[in-house]
Structure formats: C-alpha cells, structure tokens
Amino acid sequence: MGLIGMFAFLQVYSVQAILPVLITDFAATEVQAGMVVGATVLAIAIMSPFLGMLSDAVGRKVFIVGALLFLAIPTALIAQSPSIGWMGVWRFLQGLSVPGITVVTIAYIGEEFEGRAVTELMSFYVSGSVLGGFMGRFLLGHLHELIGWRAGYYVMAAMTLLGALWVTKMLPVSRQFVANPNFRSAIQTLGSHLVNRYVVTACLLGACVLFSLVGCFTFINLHLADTPYELSTGALANIFAVYLLGVIITPLSTTLLRRFGSARTVRVAVVVSMLGVLLTLVAPLWGVVIGLAVMSSGVFITQSATISYIAVNVKKGRSLASGLYYMGYYAGGTLGAWLGGITYARGQWSLTVWLLLFVQILALLVASIGMIKTKSHAA
C-alpha cells in the first residue's frame, strides 16, 4: 500500500522543483507556472468521482495497474513540450489517471480489511503518497542539474512503468469486492453522499488542506529562487526533504486518532500547520525550512485523519465517497495554484502567507463545526 501511494504521487508535484527554470525557459508568468501544477490537480478533481463509480462496476486491481500504465505516457510526452501551454496539456493528462490509483486503493483497503487494520494501512498509504510527493520533486530537481528536465521526465516515465509491473506482481486480487454495474444505483449512492455530513465535511476539509499545501510548496520555490536566497533547482529539491517527516509522522498519527478521535486530531493539526506557515516569514533559510516542516506535518496528519474519518463512517459506496473526497481535495489544490499565483504576483511571499492562513482558518471552522466526534476506538 505504501509503494502504491508512492507511485501514484511521484508525478503529481514533481514540476514544482523546476518552476523557476520553466519561467525562464518558456518566458512564463507566475500564474502560468502555478497552473502547470494546477493542471494535474484539476484533472484529478474532475475524474475522481467517475473513476470511483467505474471501479465499483469493473474491479480494483485492474484499475490500479491500468492507471499506472496510462500515467507513464503523458509523463514521457512532457519532455517534448514546445511551450508552457503544451506542458499544461500533458500535465492535465497525467492527472486523469491518478484517481484510478488513489481512489481505488482507498476503496480496496476499506473492503479487504477491518477495524484497526484499516487505519494502519491508510496511514501507510498516506506515508507512501508523502514519499512519492518528495521523491518526484527531489529526483526531478537533481535530474535537471545532471541531464536537464526534459530527459529527467523520460526517467520518471520509466519509473512509473516499473511501478505498474510491480503492482501487477505483488498486489493480491480482491476477495471482498462485489461488482455493482448498476448506473442507477450509483446515482442514488451519489445523491446520498452529497447530503452525508461525513462526506461533505471531509470534502470541504480536504479542499482547504490541499489549497494550503499546493499554495505553499509551489510558490515557496519562487520565493527561495529569488534574492536573497537564490537557490538552484538541486537546492530547491533538497528543501523538499521536509516531506520525509510525513513518512514518519503519518503512521504515528494513528495513535492520536485512536486516543482523541478524528475531530480533535484535525483541529490540533490545522493549528500546527498555521504556525508552520507563519514561521516561513522569518529571514534565515533554516527558519523557512523549519516552518515548511511544521506546516507539512500538520497537513499530513489532517489528511490521514480525514481519510480514516471517511473509511470508518461511510459503509456504502466507499469508492464513490473517496472519489468525492478527492474531487473536493484536488479542487482546493487547483484553487491554491491559481489564487496563489495571482497573490504571489501582487504581493510576493508575504501576501501569499496571509492567503494560506485565511484558508487554514476556514479549515479549522469546518473541523470544529462539521466533524462529528468519533469515539477513539472507532477511529
């Protein structure tokens, strides 16, 4: 589960490490650079509910493997991009396949396991996705310095193909899956989810979470590439090592979930994330790095708690519920890339920080008002 999460997110945010280079190579604006990140995120938001419904009819493993195989194609085509616009097209196509991995894997875990095992496997999956988010940025940043970002994307495509072969060999076939090809039933389930407090709250919270993460880790690159820091792509890639904290912290968050429940855990994690964002305003580079580490740790705990909140409380149409969650989650990420670009262009990093804090306050309100307190043993 951890490695599936890694392969799913290896490509999603990789481009963040080379944004300053793309602005120079393609003579692009900050908003255009942000939307190269947002293109993939937007496609994930659009496709998440539909691939969840299709997976309910077809199956789990075949979807995960097929999505990984498809993901390798636009990843290779990015290397041929003649403009920032074409790069956005290939990034959008990448995003179309990602929900076939993420949404279906969450449904697979919910069906094949019960109780404590669900929470633990979800945490490993989120840890893997965190590792993938780091590896994508780290590898592409250093590959650019070694062979250029275009050749680097060929390497990334090859890694995704290897991931598809590994999942084909290692992932057990579903034993508890029951196909539901009835489209009318799927529509009825969709209608019930849209008024389900658990699902709606998780979707709103997810939107705020990824807005903050994408807005922060996209435009901090431009901030650190500018004076007085003037970091190279390799140095920017190294900054993303703060993501590795999430690999450690996310499994540990299961202890918090069992003891305090999802609602209280999320509230504390959001406050921690806000403190981290504020820390990035300090001048020394080491202070910015600490701020990013604290901010991302709070986000990872929030994400893990929210996914577990759905898995525990939604029993029917889990794949569709996960799809709706990811639609809200990645819609928030798209807004983060777009509004973050506009804000950064007008007020640089300091104004971007206040935008991120505003969204995190909204997340705190959603968690405080919307989340029903779950008993610790249920969490």
Coordinates of C-alpha atoms in Angstrom, one line a residue, residues 4-377:
I4 CA 1.3 2.2 -4.5
G5 CA 0.9 5.6 -2.8
M6 CA 4.4 6.5 -3.8
F7 CA 4.0 5.6 -7.5
A8 CA 0.6 7.5 -7.5
F9 CA 2.2 10.7 -6.3
L10 CA 5.6 10.5 -7.9
Q11 CA 4.5 12.7 -10.9
V12 CA 1.8 14.9 -9.3
Y13 CA 4.0 17.6 -7.8
S14 CA 7.4 16.9 -9.5
V15 CA 7.2 20.0 -11.6
Q16 CA 7.4 22.3 -8.5
A17 CA 11.1 21.8 -8.2
I18 CA 11.8 23.3 -11.7
L19 CA 9.2 26.1 -11.8
P20 CA 11.9 28.9 -11.7
V21 CA 13.6 27.1 -14.7
L22 CA 10.3 26.9 -16.6
I23 CA 9.5 30.6 -16.1
T24 CA 12.9 31.3 -17.7
D25 CA 12.8 28.6 -20.5
F26 CA 9.2 29.4 -21.6
A27 CA 9.1 33.1 -20.6
A28 CA 6.1 32.3 -18.4
T29 CA 4.4 34.3 -15.7
E30 CA 3.9 33.2 -12.1
V31 CA 0.3 32.4 -12.7
Q32 CA 1.1 30.2 -15.8
A33 CA 3.8 28.4 -13.8
G34 CA 1.3 27.8 -10.9
M35 CA -1.3 26.4 -13.4
V36 CA 1.2 23.9 -14.7
V37 CA 1.0 22.4 -11.2
G38 CA -2.8 23.1 -11.1
A39 CA -3.5 21.3 -14.4
T40 CA -2.7 17.9 -12.9
V41 CA -4.6 18.7 -9.8
L42 CA -7.6 19.9 -11.7
A43 CA -7.8 16.7 -13.8
I44 CA -7.6 14.6 -10.6
A45 CA -10.5 16.6 -9.1
I46 CA -12.7 16.1 -12.3
M47 CA -12.0 12.4 -12.7
S48 CA -12.1 11.2 -9.0
P49 CA -15.9 10.5 -8.7
F50 CA -16.2 9.0 -12.1
L51 CA -13.3 6.6 -11.8
G52 CA -14.6 5.6 -8.4
M53 CA -18.0 4.7 -9.9
L54 CA -16.4 2.9 -12.8
S55 CA -14.2 0.9 -10.4
D56 CA -17.3 -0.1 -8.5
A57 CA -18.5 -1.8 -11.7
V58 CA -15.3 -3.2 -13.0
G59 CA -12.9 -4.1 -10.2
R60 CA -9.9 -2.8 -8.2
K61 CA -6.6 -4.3 -9.2
V62 CA -7.1 -4.0 -12.9
F63 CA -7.9 -0.3 -12.5
I64 CA -4.8 0.4 -10.4
V65 CA -2.5 -1.3 -12.9
G66 CA -4.1 0.2 -15.9
A67 CA -3.9 3.7 -14.4
L68 CA -0.2 3.4 -13.7
L69 CA 0.4 2.2 -17.3
F70 CA -1.5 5.2 -18.7
L71 CA 0.3 7.6 -16.4
A72 CA 3.7 6.8 -18.0
I73 CA 2.6 8.0 -21.4
P74 CA 1.9 11.8 -20.7
T75 CA 4.9 11.7 -18.3
A76 CA 7.2 10.9 -21.3
L77 CA 5.4 13.4 -23.5
I78 CA 6.2 16.3 -21.1
A79 CA 9.8 16.0 -22.3
Q80 CA 8.6 17.1 -25.8
S81 CA 6.7 20.2 -24.6
P82 CA 7.3 23.1 -27.0
S83 CA 5.6 25.6 -24.7
I84 CA 4.2 26.1 -21.2
G85 CA 0.7 25.5 -22.7
W86 CA 1.6 22.1 -24.1
M87 CA 3.2 21.2 -20.8
G88 CA 0.0 22.0 -19.1
V89 CA -1.9 19.7 -21.5
W90 CA 0.4 16.8 -20.7
R91 CA 0.2 17.5 -17.0
F92 CA -3.6 17.5 -17.3
L93 CA -3.5 14.1 -18.9
Q94 CA -1.3 12.8 -16.1
G95 CA -4.0 13.9 -13.6
L96 CA -6.7 11.9 -15.5
S97 CA -5.1 8.6 -14.5
V98 CA -4.1 9.4 -10.9
P99 CA -7.6 8.8 -9.4
G100 CA -7.6 5.3 -10.9
I101 CA -4.8 4.6 -8.4
T102 CA -5.7 6.8 -5.4
V103 CA -9.5 6.4 -5.1
V104 CA -9.5 2.7 -6.0
T105 CA -6.7 1.9 -3.5
I106 CA -8.7 3.5 -0.6
A107 CA -11.8 1.5 -1.6
Y108 CA -9.6 -1.6 -1.8
I109 CA -8.3 -1.1 1.8
G110 CA -11.8 -0.4 3.1
E111 CA -13.2 -3.6 1.6
E112 CA -10.4 -6.1 2.2
F113 CA -9.6 -5.1 5.9
E114 CA -11.5 -4.2 9.0
G115 CA -11.1 -2.2 12.2
R116 CA -7.6 -1.3 13.3
A117 CA -6.0 -2.7 10.1
V118 CA -7.9 -0.1 8.0
T119 CA -6.5 2.8 10.0
E120 CA -2.9 1.4 9.9
L121 CA -3.0 0.6 6.2
M122 CA -4.4 4.0 5.4
S123 CA -1.5 5.6 7.3
F124 CA 1.0 3.5 5.3
Y125 CA -0.8 4.5 2.1
V126 CA -0.6 8.2 3.0
S127 CA 3.0 7.8 4.1
G128 CA 3.7 6.3 0.7
S129 CA 2.0 9.2 -1.0
V130 CA 4.1 11.6 1.0
L131 CA 7.2 9.7 0.0
G132 CA 6.1 9.9 -3.7
G133 CA 5.5 13.6 -3.4
F134 CA 9.0 14.1 -2.0
M135 CA 10.7 11.7 -4.5
G136 CA 9.1 13.4 -7.5
R137 CA 10.3 16.8 -6.6
F138 CA 13.7 15.6 -5.3
L139 CA 14.5 13.4 -8.3
L140 CA 13.4 15.9 -11.0
G141 CA 15.3 18.8 -9.3
H142 CA 18.6 16.8 -9.3
L143 CA 17.9 15.2 -12.7
H144 CA 17.6 18.7 -14.2
E145 CA 21.1 19.5 -12.9
L146 CA 22.5 16.3 -14.3
I147 CA 20.7 15.7 -17.6
G148 CA 18.1 18.5 -18.0
W149 CA 14.4 18.4 -17.0
R150 CA 13.3 17.0 -20.4
A151 CA 15.5 13.9 -20.2
G152 CA 14.6 13.7 -16.5
Y153 CA 10.9 13.2 -17.4
Y154 CA 11.9 10.2 -19.5
V155 CA 13.5 8.7 -16.4
M156 CA 10.3 9.5 -14.4
A157 CA 8.1 7.7 -17.1
A158 CA 10.3 4.6 -16.8
M159 CA 9.9 4.6 -13.0
T160 CA 6.1 4.7 -13.4
L161 CA 6.2 1.7 -15.8
L162 CA 8.3 -0.3 -13.3
G163 CA 5.6 0.6 -10.7
A164 CA 2.9 -0.8 -12.9
L165 CA 4.8 -4.1 -13.3
W166 CA 5.5 -4.3 -9.5
V167 CA 1.8 -3.8 -8.6
T168 CA 0.8 -6.4 -11.2
K169 CA 3.0 -8.9 -9.4
M170 CA 2.6 -8.0 -5.8
L171 CA -1.0 -6.7 -5.1
P172 CA -3.4 -9.5 -4.1
V173 CA -6.6 -9.8 -6.1
S174 CA -9.7 -8.5 -4.3
R175 CA -11.6 -11.1 -2.3
Q176 CA -14.4 -9.0 -0.8
F177 CA -15.2 -6.9 -3.9
V178 CA -18.7 -7.2 -5.3
A179 CA -19.3 -5.6 -8.7
N180 CA -22.1 -3.1 -8.9
P181 CA -22.5 -2.2 -12.6
N182 CA -26.0 -0.6 -12.0
F183 CA -25.7 3.0 -13.0
R184 CA -29.0 4.0 -11.4
S185 CA -27.8 2.6 -8.1
A186 CA -24.5 4.6 -8.4
I187 CA -26.5 7.8 -9.0
Q188 CA -28.6 7.1 -5.9
T189 CA -25.5 6.5 -3.9
L190 CA -24.1 9.7 -5.2
G191 CA -27.2 11.6 -4.1
S192 CA -27.0 10.1 -0.6
H193 CA -23.3 11.1 -0.3
L194 CA -24.0 14.7 -1.3
V195 CA -26.1 15.1 1.8
N196 CA -24.0 12.9 4.0
R197 CA -22.4 15.0 6.7
Y198 CA -19.3 12.8 7.0
V199 CA -18.6 13.1 3.2
V200 CA -19.4 16.8 2.8
T201 CA -17.3 17.8 5.8
A202 CA -14.4 15.6 4.6
C203 CA -14.6 17.2 1.1
L204 CA -14.6 20.8 2.5
L205 CA -11.7 20.0 4.8
G206 CA -9.8 18.3 2.1
A207 CA -10.2 21.3 -0.2
C208 CA -8.7 23.6 2.5
V209 CA -5.8 21.2 3.2
L210 CA -4.6 20.9 -0.4
F211 CA -5.1 24.5 -1.1
S212 CA -2.6 25.2 1.7
L213 CA -0.2 22.5 0.6
V214 CA -0.1 23.4 -3.1
G215 CA -0.1 27.1 -2.5
C216 CA 2.8 26.8 0.0
F217 CA 5.1 24.4 -1.8
T218 CA 4.5 25.8 -5.3
F219 CA 5.3 29.5 -4.6
I220 CA 7.9 29.0 -1.8
N221 CA 10.1 27.8 -4.8
L222 CA 9.8 31.2 -6.5
H223 CA 10.5 32.9 -3.1
L224 CA 13.6 30.8 -2.4
A225 CA 14.9 31.1 -6.0
D226 CA 14.8 34.9 -5.7
T227 CA 17.1 37.2 -3.7
P228 CA 18.4 36.9 -1.0
Y229 CA 18.4 33.0 -1.2
E230 CA 18.9 32.4 -5.0
L231 CA 18.7 28.6 -4.6
S232 CA 19.4 26.3 -7.6
T233 CA 17.0 23.5 -8.7
G234 CA 19.0 21.0 -6.8
A235 CA 18.9 23.1 -3.6
L236 CA 15.2 23.6 -4.0
A237 CA 14.8 19.8 -4.4
N238 CA 16.7 19.3 -1.2
I239 CA 14.3 21.6 0.6
F240 CA 11.5 19.1 -0.1
A241 CA 13.3 16.7 2.2
V242 CA 11.0 18.2 4.9
Y243 CA 8.3 16.0 3.3
L244 CA 10.1 12.9 4.7
L245 CA 8.9 13.9 8.1
G246 CA 5.4 13.0 6.9
V247 CA 6.6 9.4 6.2
I248 CA 7.3 9.1 9.9
I249 CA 4.6 11.3 11.4
T250 CA 1.6 9.8 9.4
P251 CA 1.9 6.3 10.8
L252 CA 2.3 7.8 14.3
S253 CA -0.9 9.8 13.8
T254 CA -2.9 6.5 14.2
T255 CA -2.1 6.7 17.9
L256 CA -3.6 10.2 18.1
L257 CA -6.6 9.1 16.1
R258 CA -7.3 6.2 18.5
R259 CA -6.9 8.3 21.6
F260 CA -8.5 11.5 20.6
G261 CA -10.7 10.8 17.6
S262 CA -10.6 12.4 14.2
A263 CA -12.3 15.8 15.1
R264 CA -9.8 16.8 17.9
T265 CA -6.8 15.5 16.0
V266 CA -7.7 17.5 12.9
R267 CA -8.2 20.7 14.9
V268 CA -4.8 20.4 16.6
A269 CA -3.1 19.5 13.3
V270 CA -4.5 22.6 11.5
V271 CA -3.3 24.9 14.3
V272 CA 0.2 23.3 14.0
S273 CA 0.1 23.8 10.2
M274 CA -0.8 27.5 10.7
L275 CA 2.2 28.0 13.0
G276 CA 4.4 26.5 10.4
V277 CA 3.2 28.9 7.7
L278 CA 3.9 31.8 9.9
L279 CA 7.4 30.6 10.5
T280 CA 8.2 30.8 6.8
L281 CA 8.1 34.6 7.1
V282 CA 11.4 34.6 9.0
A283 CA 14.5 35.7 7.2
P284 CA 17.1 32.9 7.8
L285 CA 16.8 29.9 5.4
W286 CA 16.9 27.4 8.3
G287 CA 13.8 29.1 9.8
V288 CA 12.0 28.8 6.5
V289 CA 12.9 25.1 6.3
I290 CA 11.6 24.5 9.9
G291 CA 8.4 26.4 9.0
L292 CA 7.8 24.1 6.0
A293 CA 8.5 21.0 8.1
V294 CA 6.0 22.1 10.7
M295 CA 3.4 23.2 8.2
S296 CA 3.6 20.0 6.1
S297 CA 3.5 17.7 9.2
G298 CA 0.2 19.3 10.3
V299 CA -1.2 18.8 6.8
F300 CA -0.2 15.1 6.6
I301 CA -1.9 14.4 10.0
T302 CA -5.0 16.2 8.8
Q303 CA -5.1 14.2 5.6
S304 CA -4.6 10.9 7.3
A305 CA -7.3 11.7 9.9
T306 CA -9.8 12.8 7.2
I307 CA -9.3 9.7 5.0
S308 CA -9.8 7.5 8.1
Y309 CA -12.9 9.5 9.0
I310 CA -14.5 8.5 5.7
A311 CA -13.3 4.9 5.8
V312 CA -14.7 4.4 9.3
N313 CA -18.0 6.3 8.9
V314 CA -19.1 5.6 5.3
K315 CA -20.1 2.0 4.8
K316 CA -21.9 2.1 1.4
G317 CA -20.3 3.2 -1.9
R318 CA -16.8 3.7 -0.4
S319 CA -15.1 4.2 -3.7
L320 CA -17.6 6.9 -4.7
A321 CA -17.2 8.6 -1.3
S322 CA -13.4 8.5 -1.7
G323 CA -13.9 9.9 -5.2
L324 CA -16.0 12.8 -3.9
Y325 CA -13.4 13.5 -1.2
Y326 CA -10.6 13.6 -3.8
M327 CA -12.7 15.9 -6.0
G328 CA -13.0 18.4 -3.2
Y329 CA -9.4 17.8 -2.2
Y330 CA -7.9 18.5 -5.6
A331 CA -10.4 21.3 -6.5
G332 CA -8.9 23.0 -3.5
G333 CA -5.4 22.3 -4.8
T334 CA -6.3 23.8 -8.2
L335 CA -7.6 27.0 -6.5
G336 CA -4.4 27.1 -4.4
A337 CA -2.3 27.0 -7.6
W338 CA -4.4 29.7 -9.3
L339 CA -5.1 32.1 -6.5
G340 CA -1.6 31.5 -5.1
G341 CA -0.1 32.6 -8.4
I342 CA -2.2 35.8 -8.5
T343 CA -1.4 36.6 -4.9
Y344 CA 2.3 35.9 -5.3
A345 CA 2.5 38.1 -8.4
R346 CA 0.9 41.0 -6.5
G347 CA 2.5 40.8 -3.1
Q348 CA 5.2 38.1 -3.2
W349 CA 5.6 35.5 -0.4
S350 CA 4.3 37.7 2.5
L351 CA 0.9 38.2 0.9
T352 CA 0.8 34.5 -0.1
V353 CA 1.3 33.6 3.5
W354 CA -1.8 35.6 4.6
L355 CA -3.9 33.8 1.9
L356 CA -2.8 30.4 3.2
L357 CA -3.6 31.4 6.8
F358 CA -7.1 32.6 5.8
V359 CA -7.8 29.2 4.2
Q360 CA -6.5 27.3 7.2
I361 CA -8.8 29.3 9.4
L362 CA -11.6 28.1 7.2
A363 CA -10.3 24.5 7.7
L364 CA -10.4 25.0 11.4
L365 CA -14.0 26.2 11.3
V366 CA -15.0 23.2 9.1
A367 CA -13.4 20.8 11.6
S368 CA -14.9 22.5 14.6
I369 CA -18.4 22.7 13.3
G370 CA -18.8 19.9 10.7
M371 CA -16.9 17.0 12.1
I372 CA -18.9 14.7 14.4
K373 CA -16.7 13.5 17.2
T374 CA -15.9 9.8 16.7
K375 CA -15.1 7.6 19.6
S376 CA -11.4 6.8 19.9
H377 CA -11.9 3.0 19.4

